[in-house]
Amino acid sequence: MTDAAFRNFIDGRFDEPSASFDSIDPSTGAPWAKMPAADESDVDRAVEAAHRALRTGPWASMTATARGKLLVRLGDLVAANAGRLAELETRDTGKIIRETRAQIAYVGDYYRYYGGLADKHEGAHVPIDKADLDVTIRREPIGVVAAVVPWNSQLFLSAVKLGPALAAGCTVVLKASEDGPAPLLAFAELVSEAGFPAGTVNILTGFGQECGRRLTSHPLVSRVAFTGGPATARAIVRNTAENLAHTTLELGGKSPVVVFADADLDSAANAVVAGIFAATGQSCVAGSRLLIERSARQEFLGRLKRKAEAIRIGDPQDPATEMGPLATLRQRDRIETIVAESLAAGGMLVTGGKRPDAGAGFYYAPTIVDAGDSNLPCVREELFGPVLSVLAFDTEAEALALANDTPFGLASGVFTSNLGKAHRMARDIRAGVVWVNTYRAVSPLVPFGGYGLSGLGREGGLDAIRDYTRSKSVWIKTSDEPIPDPFVMR
Ligand code: NAD
């Protein structure tokens, strides 16, 4: 039974969709809402509206200060509506209510941060090496932005794109994932309430092959901001061969958490549990590879096993629940297959590896595999689920080599009480984020992004706005003398 219907938001209006699909509640496995399936013509209307808003109308002539005020208002509205948005995200993705509430309240700060920055992003005056010329560099909005996000943390992953894009003066067509789009479609009401002019922000959902492909290859799109998996990223890069859009890619990870024997092991165990079992492991920064110093291995695995087995699994809407279901059935199928292959190849199950007794939803128990061999599939592949693979090391050099033994490089953790060791590891780990004696901290003020297969470009922080602009160099002759020799470059 479905009890709710959602609509796309195009050119300032909520559209009656021509086609729709069922969204599944992962905690029950049953459909609960109808979602609009945007087709190519919907995408075209949205991109054309964004292009009009960019060139004509109130947004095009609005001061950066006024844009910033709109963003701050949007941030306030998101924070004020965090409870309602969190319930929707929990219903549509199975992410626990404890986490969606806290995360969405913080999403408001991302809009406020970029709202504050909107009129502080300046061009430049160049001390040019020619006496009679004056050169200024203007920073102009890059154009229409196509933002494409995956199903986990859609509001959060949208804020790191919309915030800097709108602060820079761009207009946006945002594609929610076809899995769990409810919170983003509801967020469109807040965009409308905040007072953004029609066409400035368009929000729709639909399937990757049709809606996503058309959006990212559209000739009027100048910038693509994508978060998702590496296979889709490759498809998107091929799509942008059509429009040559400047593209940033935030992709997956197989992040190592290195625990030395000299660390505060109880604190490290809590961080490892948070790193892999929070959000049911469906986090791009999931600390899915534990590298533990051999002398502490047995004790540490004992602690982790006890903590993993005590996790309260169940209804994600219940504030007491600590781990909810996976977001989709195909996610659970894939995880079950990779864990089975890894055990068959010699991995030892420490705990989990099965469906818990938690009802008909897409549940999977917190799982720890003592891998022993870094070639096991559970060590190599991003599972995007609650599965921790464990490898032991004897020396700092071995720990570093194992940490870097992956094509990914998004996040990492180092736990030690030795400051020098912490600095050396932080310097040499190839990942966009290194957390030392902590894990899973984020802030709008700090750049975020990966090495290698984890992506291209950075989101967050001051520089993100620049990435939504392009420069224009303006040369002005200041002398009244006529141009001398026309056949010599000045
Ligand atoms: P996905 O790559 O399957 O889908 C992401 C989005 O791309 C969806 O909106 C989808 O509809 C769209 N898409 C699919 N095919 C497309 C195409 N041909 N053209 C254009 N768009 C297309 O990812 P997912 O399974 O929804 O999410 C999980 C992945 O996202 C994981 O790999 C995870 O690590 C990654 N992720 C990364 C970050 C980060 O910030 N680095 C954050 C969260 C998730």
PDB file of N, CA, C and O and ligand atoms in Angstrom, residues 148-152 157 175-179 206-209 212-213 216 226-230 232-233 235-236 239 250-253 283-284 330-331 382 384 410 448 454 459, ligand 1:
ATOM      1  N   VAL A 148      24.126  15.332  -9.348  1.00  0.00           N
ATOM      2  CA  VAL A 148      23.562  13.971  -9.298  1.00  0.00           C
ATOM      3  C   VAL A 148      24.052  13.306  -8.017  1.00  0.00           C
ATOM      4  O   VAL A 148      25.257  13.281  -7.756  1.00  0.00           O
ATOM      5  N   VAL A 149      23.103  12.807  -7.226  1.00  0.00           N
ATOM      6  CA  VAL A 149      23.491  12.233  -5.926  1.00  0.00           C
ATOM      7  C   VAL A 149      23.006  10.790  -5.789  1.00  0.00           C
ATOM      8  O   VAL A 149      22.050  10.383  -6.438  1.00  0.00           O
ATOM      9  N   PRO A 150      23.684  10.012  -4.924  1.00  0.00           N
ATOM     10  CA  PRO A 150      23.249   8.634  -4.647  1.00  0.00           C
ATOM     11  C   PRO A 150      22.200   8.648  -3.535  1.00  0.00           C
ATOM     12  O   PRO A 150      21.832   9.713  -3.038  1.00  0.00           O
ATOM     13  N   TRP A 151      21.769   7.472  -3.102  1.00  0.00           N
ATOM     14  CA  TRP A 151      20.627   7.408  -2.190  1.00  0.00           C
ATOM     15  C   TRP A 151      20.975   7.653  -0.744  1.00  0.00           C
ATOM     16  O   TRP A 151      20.108   7.975   0.052  1.00  0.00           O
ATOM     17  N   ASN A 152      22.238   7.490  -0.372  1.00  0.00           N
ATOM     18  CA  ASN A 152      22.545   7.670   1.054  1.00  0.00           C
ATOM     19  C   ASN A 152      22.814   9.145   1.320  1.00  0.00           C
ATOM     20  O   ASN A 152      23.528   9.794   0.567  1.00  0.00           O
ATOM     21  N   LEU A 157      24.483  15.372   0.752  1.00  0.00           N
ATOM     22  CA  LEU A 157      25.310  15.377  -0.462  1.00  0.00           C
ATOM     23  C   LEU A 157      24.846  16.435  -1.461  1.00  0.00           C
ATOM     24  O   LEU A 157      25.629  16.876  -2.303  1.00  0.00           O
ATOM     25  N   LYS A 175      19.421  16.002  -9.507  1.00  0.00           N
ATOM     26  CA  LYS A 175      18.739  14.715  -9.672  1.00  0.00           C
ATOM     27  C   LYS A 175      18.894  13.884  -8.409  1.00  0.00           C
ATOM     28  O   LYS A 175      19.992  13.467  -8.052  1.00  0.00           O
ATOM     29  N   ALA A 176      17.751  13.630  -7.747  1.00  0.00           N
ATOM     30  CA  ALA A 176      17.765  12.724  -6.596  1.00  0.00           C
ATOM     31  C   ALA A 176      17.919  11.298  -7.108  1.00  0.00           C
ATOM     32  O   ALA A 176      17.528  10.982  -8.240  1.00  0.00           O
ATOM     33  N   SER A 177      18.463  10.426  -6.290  1.00  0.00           N
ATOM     34  CA  SER A 177      18.561   9.012  -6.667  1.00  0.00           C
ATOM     35  C   SER A 177      17.155   8.416  -6.788  1.00  0.00           C
ATOM     36  O   SER A 177      16.228   8.841  -6.095  1.00  0.00           O
ATOM     37  N   GLU A 178      17.021   7.424  -7.630  1.00  0.00           N
ATOM     38  CA  GLU A 178      15.733   6.727  -7.743  1.00  0.00           C
ATOM     39  C   GLU A 178      15.465   5.882  -6.500  1.00  0.00           C
ATOM     40  O   GLU A 178      14.341   5.463  -6.270  1.00  0.00           O
ATOM     41  N   ASP A 179      16.504   5.633  -5.699  1.00  0.00           N
ATOM     42  CA  ASP A 179      16.326   4.945  -4.420  1.00  0.00           C
ATOM     43  C   ASP A 179      16.262   6.006  -3.328  1.00  0.00           C
ATOM     44  O   ASP A 179      17.212   6.773  -3.148  1.00  0.00           O
ATOM     45  N   GLY A 206      14.474  10.232 -11.171  1.00  0.00           N
ATOM     46  CA  GLY A 206      14.223   9.354 -12.303  1.00  0.00           C
ATOM     47  C   GLY A 206      15.385   8.385 -12.378  1.00  0.00           C
ATOM     48  O   GLY A 206      16.274   8.405 -11.510  1.00  0.00           O
ATOM     49  N   PHE A 207      15.397   7.574 -13.400  1.00  0.00           N
ATOM     50  CA  PHE A 207      16.406   6.514 -13.482  1.00  0.00           C
ATOM     51  C   PHE A 207      17.690   7.020 -14.148  1.00  0.00           C
ATOM     52  O   PHE A 207      17.657   7.911 -15.002  1.00  0.00           O
ATOM     53  N   GLY A 208      18.799   6.401 -13.739  1.00  0.00           N
ATOM     54  CA  GLY A 208      20.105   6.857 -14.198  1.00  0.00           C
ATOM     55  C   GLY A 208      20.251   6.827 -15.710  1.00  0.00           C
ATOM     56  O   GLY A 208      20.715   7.797 -16.322  1.00  0.00           O
ATOM     57  N   GLN A 209      19.850   5.714 -16.322  1.00  0.00           N
ATOM     58  CA  GLN A 209      20.078   5.536 -17.759  1.00  0.00           C
ATOM     59  C   GLN A 209      19.340   6.566 -18.599  1.00  0.00           C
ATOM     60  O   GLN A 209      19.801   6.954 -19.673  1.00  0.00           O
ATOM     61  N   GLY A 212      19.357  10.577 -15.699  1.00  0.00           N
ATOM     62  CA  GLY A 212      20.733  10.956 -15.347  1.00  0.00           C
ATOM     63  C   GLY A 212      21.592  11.164 -16.579  1.00  0.00           C
ATOM     64  O   GLY A 212      22.379  12.109 -16.651  1.00  0.00           O
ATOM     65  N   ARG A 213      21.444  10.270 -17.553  1.00  0.00           N
ATOM     66  CA  ARG A 213      22.266  10.376 -18.755  1.00  0.00           C
ATOM     67  C   ARG A 213      21.951  11.659 -19.525  1.00  0.00           C
ATOM     68  O   ARG A 213      22.841  12.406 -19.918  1.00  0.00           O
ATOM     69  N   THR A 216      23.322  14.825 -17.564  1.00  0.00           N
ATOM     70  CA  THR A 216      24.767  15.068 -17.524  1.00  0.00           C
ATOM     71  C   THR A 216      25.378  15.263 -18.913  1.00  0.00           C
ATOM     72  O   THR A 216      26.519  15.715 -19.022  1.00  0.00           O
ATOM     73  N   PHE A 226      28.958  15.189  -9.256  1.00  0.00           N
ATOM     74  CA  PHE A 226      28.411  13.842  -9.086  1.00  0.00           C
ATOM     75  C   PHE A 226      28.918  13.197  -7.804  1.00  0.00           C
ATOM     76  O   PHE A 226      30.095  13.295  -7.478  1.00  0.00           O
ATOM     77  N   THR A 227      28.029  12.524  -7.109  1.00  0.00           N
ATOM     78  CA  THR A 227      28.430  11.616  -6.036  1.00  0.00           C
ATOM     79  C   THR A 227      27.771  10.274  -6.308  1.00  0.00           C
ATOM     80  O   THR A 227      26.564  10.217  -6.572  1.00  0.00           O
ATOM     81  N   GLY A 228      28.551   9.218  -6.231  1.00  0.00           N
ATOM     82  CA  GLY A 228      28.015   7.879  -6.478  1.00  0.00           C
ATOM     83  C   GLY A 228      29.156   6.897  -6.631  1.00  0.00           C
ATOM     84  O   GLY A 228      30.262   7.131  -6.137  1.00  0.00           O
ATOM     85  N   GLY A 229      28.889   5.811  -7.333  1.00  0.00           N
ATOM     86  CA  GLY A 229      29.892   4.753  -7.469  1.00  0.00           C
ATOM     87  C   GLY A 229      30.798   4.953  -8.678  1.00  0.00           C
ATOM     88  O   GLY A 229      30.454   5.672  -9.623  1.00  0.00           O
ATOM     89  N   PRO A 230      31.972   4.293  -8.689  1.00  0.00           N
ATOM     90  CA  PRO A 230      32.938   4.467  -9.781  1.00  0.00           C
ATOM     91  C   PRO A 230      32.406   4.051 -11.159  1.00  0.00           C
ATOM     92  O   PRO A 230      32.746   4.690 -12.160  1.00  0.00           O
ATOM     93  N   THR A 232      29.316   4.259 -12.309  1.00  0.00           N
ATOM     94  CA  THR A 232      28.464   5.351 -12.800  1.00  0.00           C
ATOM     95  C   THR A 232      29.322   6.561 -13.161  1.00  0.00           C
ATOM     96  O   THR A 232      29.034   7.262 -14.142  1.00  0.00           O
ATOM     97  N   ALA A 233      30.366   6.792 -12.377  1.00  0.00           N
ATOM     98  CA  ALA A 233      31.249   7.936 -12.659  1.00  0.00           C
ATOM     99  C   ALA A 233      31.838   7.820 -14.064  1.00  0.00           C
ATOM    100  O   ALA A 233      31.930   8.815 -14.798  1.00  0.00           O
ATOM    101  N   ALA A 235      30.493   6.278 -16.597  1.00  0.00           N
ATOM    102  CA  ALA A 235      29.409   6.570 -17.548  1.00  0.00           C
ATOM    103  C   ALA A 235      29.209   8.092 -17.642  1.00  0.00           C
ATOM    104  O   ALA A 235      29.013   8.639 -18.731  1.00  0.00           O
ATOM    105  N   ILE A 236      29.314   8.770 -16.517  1.00  0.00           N
ATOM    106  CA  ILE A 236      29.102  10.226 -16.513  1.00  0.00           C
ATOM    107  C   ILE A 236      30.216  10.941 -17.265  1.00  0.00           C
ATOM    108  O   ILE A 236      29.974  11.887 -18.022  1.00  0.00           O
ATOM    109  N   ASN A 239      29.336  10.672 -20.669  1.00  0.00           N
ATOM    110  CA  ASN A 239      28.233  11.594 -21.003  1.00  0.00           C
ATOM    111  C   ASN A 239      28.762  13.008 -21.245  1.00  0.00           C
ATOM    112  O   ASN A 239      28.291  13.723 -22.139  1.00  0.00           O
ATOM    113  N   GLU A 250      32.683  12.529  -6.628  1.00  0.00           N
ATOM    114  CA  GLU A 250      32.902  12.035  -5.257  1.00  0.00           C
ATOM    115  C   GLU A 250      32.467  10.590  -5.233  1.00  0.00           C
ATOM    116  O   GLU A 250      31.266  10.302  -5.334  1.00  0.00           O
ATOM    117  N   LEU A 251      33.418   9.664  -5.111  1.00  0.00           N
ATOM    118  CA  LEU A 251      33.074   8.255  -5.320  1.00  0.00           C
ATOM    119  C   LEU A 251      33.243   7.435  -4.040  1.00  0.00           C
ATOM    120  O   LEU A 251      33.217   7.971  -2.953  1.00  0.00           O
ATOM    121  N   GLY A 252      33.431   6.174  -4.222  1.00  0.00           N
ATOM    122  CA  GLY A 252      33.409   5.273  -3.075  1.00  0.00           C
ATOM    123  C   GLY A 252      34.745   5.184  -2.364  1.00  0.00           C
ATOM    124  O   GLY A 252      35.663   5.968  -2.605  1.00  0.00           O
ATOM    125  N   GLY A 253      34.832   4.206  -1.461  1.00  0.00           N
ATOM    126  CA  GLY A 253      36.068   4.038  -0.717  1.00  0.00           C
ATOM    127  C   GLY A 253      36.207   2.635  -0.160  1.00  0.00           C
ATOM    128  O   GLY A 253      35.267   1.835  -0.196  1.00  0.00           O
ATOM    129  N   SER A 283      28.107   4.167   3.946  1.00  0.00           N
ATOM    130  CA  SER A 283      28.695   5.495   3.996  1.00  0.00           C
ATOM    131  C   SER A 283      29.952   5.439   3.147  1.00  0.00           C
ATOM    132  O   SER A 283      30.708   4.460   3.203  1.00  0.00           O
ATOM    133  N   CYS A 284      30.178   6.499   2.356  1.00  0.00           N
ATOM    134  CA  CYS A 284      31.360   6.478   1.489  1.00  0.00           C
ATOM    135  C   CYS A 284      32.640   6.423   2.304  1.00  0.00           C
ATOM    136  O   CYS A 284      33.650   5.929   1.834  1.00  0.00           O
ATOM    137  N   ARG A 330      18.937  -5.323  -3.469  1.00  0.00           N
ATOM    138  CA  ARG A 330      20.121  -5.691  -4.275  1.00  0.00           C
ATOM    139  C   ARG A 330      21.410  -5.451  -3.502  1.00  0.00           C
ATOM    140  O   ARG A 330      22.401  -6.147  -3.680  1.00  0.00           O
ATOM    141  N   GLN A 331      21.389  -4.452  -2.589  1.00  0.00           N
ATOM    142  CA  GLN A 331      22.544  -4.215  -1.724  1.00  0.00           C
ATOM    143  C   GLN A 331      22.795  -5.436  -0.851  1.00  0.00           C
ATOM    144  O   GLN A 331      23.925  -5.900  -0.722  1.00  0.00           O
ATOM    145  N   GLU A 382      34.425  -2.375  -2.427  1.00  0.00           N
ATOM    146  CA  GLU A 382      33.551  -1.596  -1.563  1.00  0.00           C
ATOM    147  C   GLU A 382      32.231  -2.354  -1.431  1.00  0.00           C
ATOM    148  O   GLU A 382      31.571  -2.623  -2.434  1.00  0.00           O
ATOM    149  N   PHE A 384      29.721  -1.366   0.848  1.00  0.00           N
ATOM    150  CA  PHE A 384      28.664  -0.419   1.212  1.00  0.00           C
ATOM    151  C   PHE A 384      27.648  -1.116   2.120  1.00  0.00           C
ATOM    152  O   PHE A 384      26.441  -1.070   1.893  1.00  0.00           O
ATOM    153  N   LEU A 410      39.678   7.505  -0.136  1.00  0.00           N
ATOM    154  CA  LEU A 410      38.770   8.560   0.310  1.00  0.00           C
ATOM    155  C   LEU A 410      39.084   8.981   1.744  1.00  0.00           C
ATOM    156  O   LEU A 410      39.474  10.109   1.991  1.00  0.00           O
ATOM    157  N   PHE A 448      36.696  18.070   1.178  1.00  0.00           N
ATOM    158  CA  PHE A 448      36.445  16.627   1.235  1.00  0.00           C
ATOM    159  C   PHE A 448      36.528  16.056  -0.168  1.00  0.00           C
ATOM    160  O   PHE A 448      35.954  16.620  -1.103  1.00  0.00           O
ATOM    161  N   SER A 454      38.555   7.031  -5.806  1.00  0.00           N
ATOM    162  CA  SER A 454      37.597   7.708  -4.916  1.00  0.00           C
ATOM    163  C   SER A 454      37.171   9.055  -5.464  1.00  0.00           C
ATOM    164  O   SER A 454      36.302   9.705  -4.865  1.00  0.00           O
ATOM    165  N   GLU A 459      34.920  18.811  -2.467  1.00  0.00           N
ATOM    166  CA  GLU A 459      33.745  19.587  -2.066  1.00  0.00           C
ATOM    167  C   GLU A 459      34.009  20.130  -0.664  1.00  0.00           C
ATOM    168  O   GLU A 459      34.869  19.625   0.054  1.00  0.00           O
TER     169      GLU A 459
HETATM  170  P1  NAD B   1      25.191   5.024  -8.186  1.00  0.00           P
HETATM  171  O1  NAD B   1      26.488   5.408  -8.771  1.00  0.00           O
HETATM  172  O2  NAD B   1      24.562   3.748  -8.591  1.00  0.00           O
HETATM  173  O3  NAD B   1      24.084   6.151  -8.424  1.00  0.00           O
HETATM  174  C1  NAD B   1      24.327   7.512  -8.118  1.00  0.00           C
HETATM  175  C2  NAD B   1      23.436   8.394  -8.960  1.00  0.00           C
HETATM  176  O4  NAD B   1      23.839   8.295 -10.336  1.00  0.00           O
HETATM  177  C3  NAD B   1      21.947   8.038  -8.925  1.00  0.00           C
HETATM  178  O5  NAD B   1      21.201   9.237  -8.849  1.00  0.00           O
HETATM  179  C4  NAD B   1      21.739   7.356 -10.272  1.00  0.00           C
HETATM  180  O6  NAD B   1      20.414   7.468 -10.765  1.00  0.00           O
HETATM  181  C5  NAD B   1      22.694   8.133 -11.152  1.00  0.00           C
HETATM  182  N1  NAD B   1      23.065   7.443 -12.394  1.00  0.00           N
HETATM  183  C6  NAD B   1      23.130   6.106 -12.617  1.00  0.00           C
HETATM  184  N2  NAD B   1      23.506   5.861 -13.889  1.00  0.00           N
HETATM  185  C7  NAD B   1      23.695   7.057 -14.479  1.00  0.00           C
HETATM  186  C8  NAD B   1      24.096   7.467 -15.779  1.00  0.00           C
HETATM  187  N3  NAD B   1      24.388   6.576 -16.738  1.00  0.00           N
HETATM  188  N4  NAD B   1      24.199   8.783 -16.048  1.00  0.00           N
HETATM  189  C9  NAD B   1      23.931   9.690 -15.093  1.00  0.00           C
HETATM  190  N5  NAD B   1      23.522   9.373 -13.845  1.00  0.00           N
HETATM  191  C10 NAD B   1      23.412   8.064 -13.537  1.00  0.00           C
HETATM  192  O7  NAD B   1      25.470   5.045  -6.595  1.00  0.00           O
HETATM  193  P2  NAD B   1      24.577   4.453  -5.440  1.00  0.00           P
HETATM  194  O8  NAD B   1      24.623   2.963  -5.489  1.00  0.00           O
HETATM  195  O9  NAD B   1      23.257   5.152  -5.426  1.00  0.00           O
HETATM  196  O10 NAD B   1      25.430   4.977  -4.169  1.00  0.00           O
HETATM  197  C11 NAD B   1      26.492   4.292  -3.636  1.00  0.00           C
HETATM  198  C12 NAD B   1      27.831   4.829  -4.104  1.00  0.00           C
HETATM  199  O11 NAD B   1      27.966   6.222  -3.816  1.00  0.00           O
HETATM  200  C13 NAD B   1      28.955   4.162  -3.353  1.00  0.00           C
HETATM  201  O12 NAD B   1      30.010   3.817  -4.221  1.00  0.00           O
HETATM  202  C14 NAD B   1      29.396   5.225  -2.364  1.00  0.00           C
HETATM  203  O13 NAD B   1      30.684   5.081  -1.873  1.00  0.00           O
HETATM  204  C15 NAD B   1      29.214   6.467  -3.166  1.00  0.00           C
HETATM  205  N6  NAD B   1      29.165   7.643  -2.288  1.00  0.00           N
HETATM  206  C16 NAD B   1      30.214   8.550  -2.304  1.00  0.00           C
HETATM  207  C17 NAD B   1      30.215   9.647  -1.452  1.00  0.00           C
HETATM  208  C18 NAD B   1      31.335  10.673  -1.465  1.00  0.00           C
HETATM  209  O14 NAD B   1      31.130  11.788  -1.019  1.00  0.00           O
HETATM  210  N7  NAD B   1      32.527  10.357  -1.939  1.00  0.00           N
HETATM  211  C19 NAD B   1      29.144   9.842  -0.592  1.00  0.00           C
HETATM  212  C20 NAD B   1      28.112   8.924  -0.601  1.00  0.00           C
HETATM  213  C21 NAD B   1      28.129   7.833  -1.454  1.00  0.00           C
END
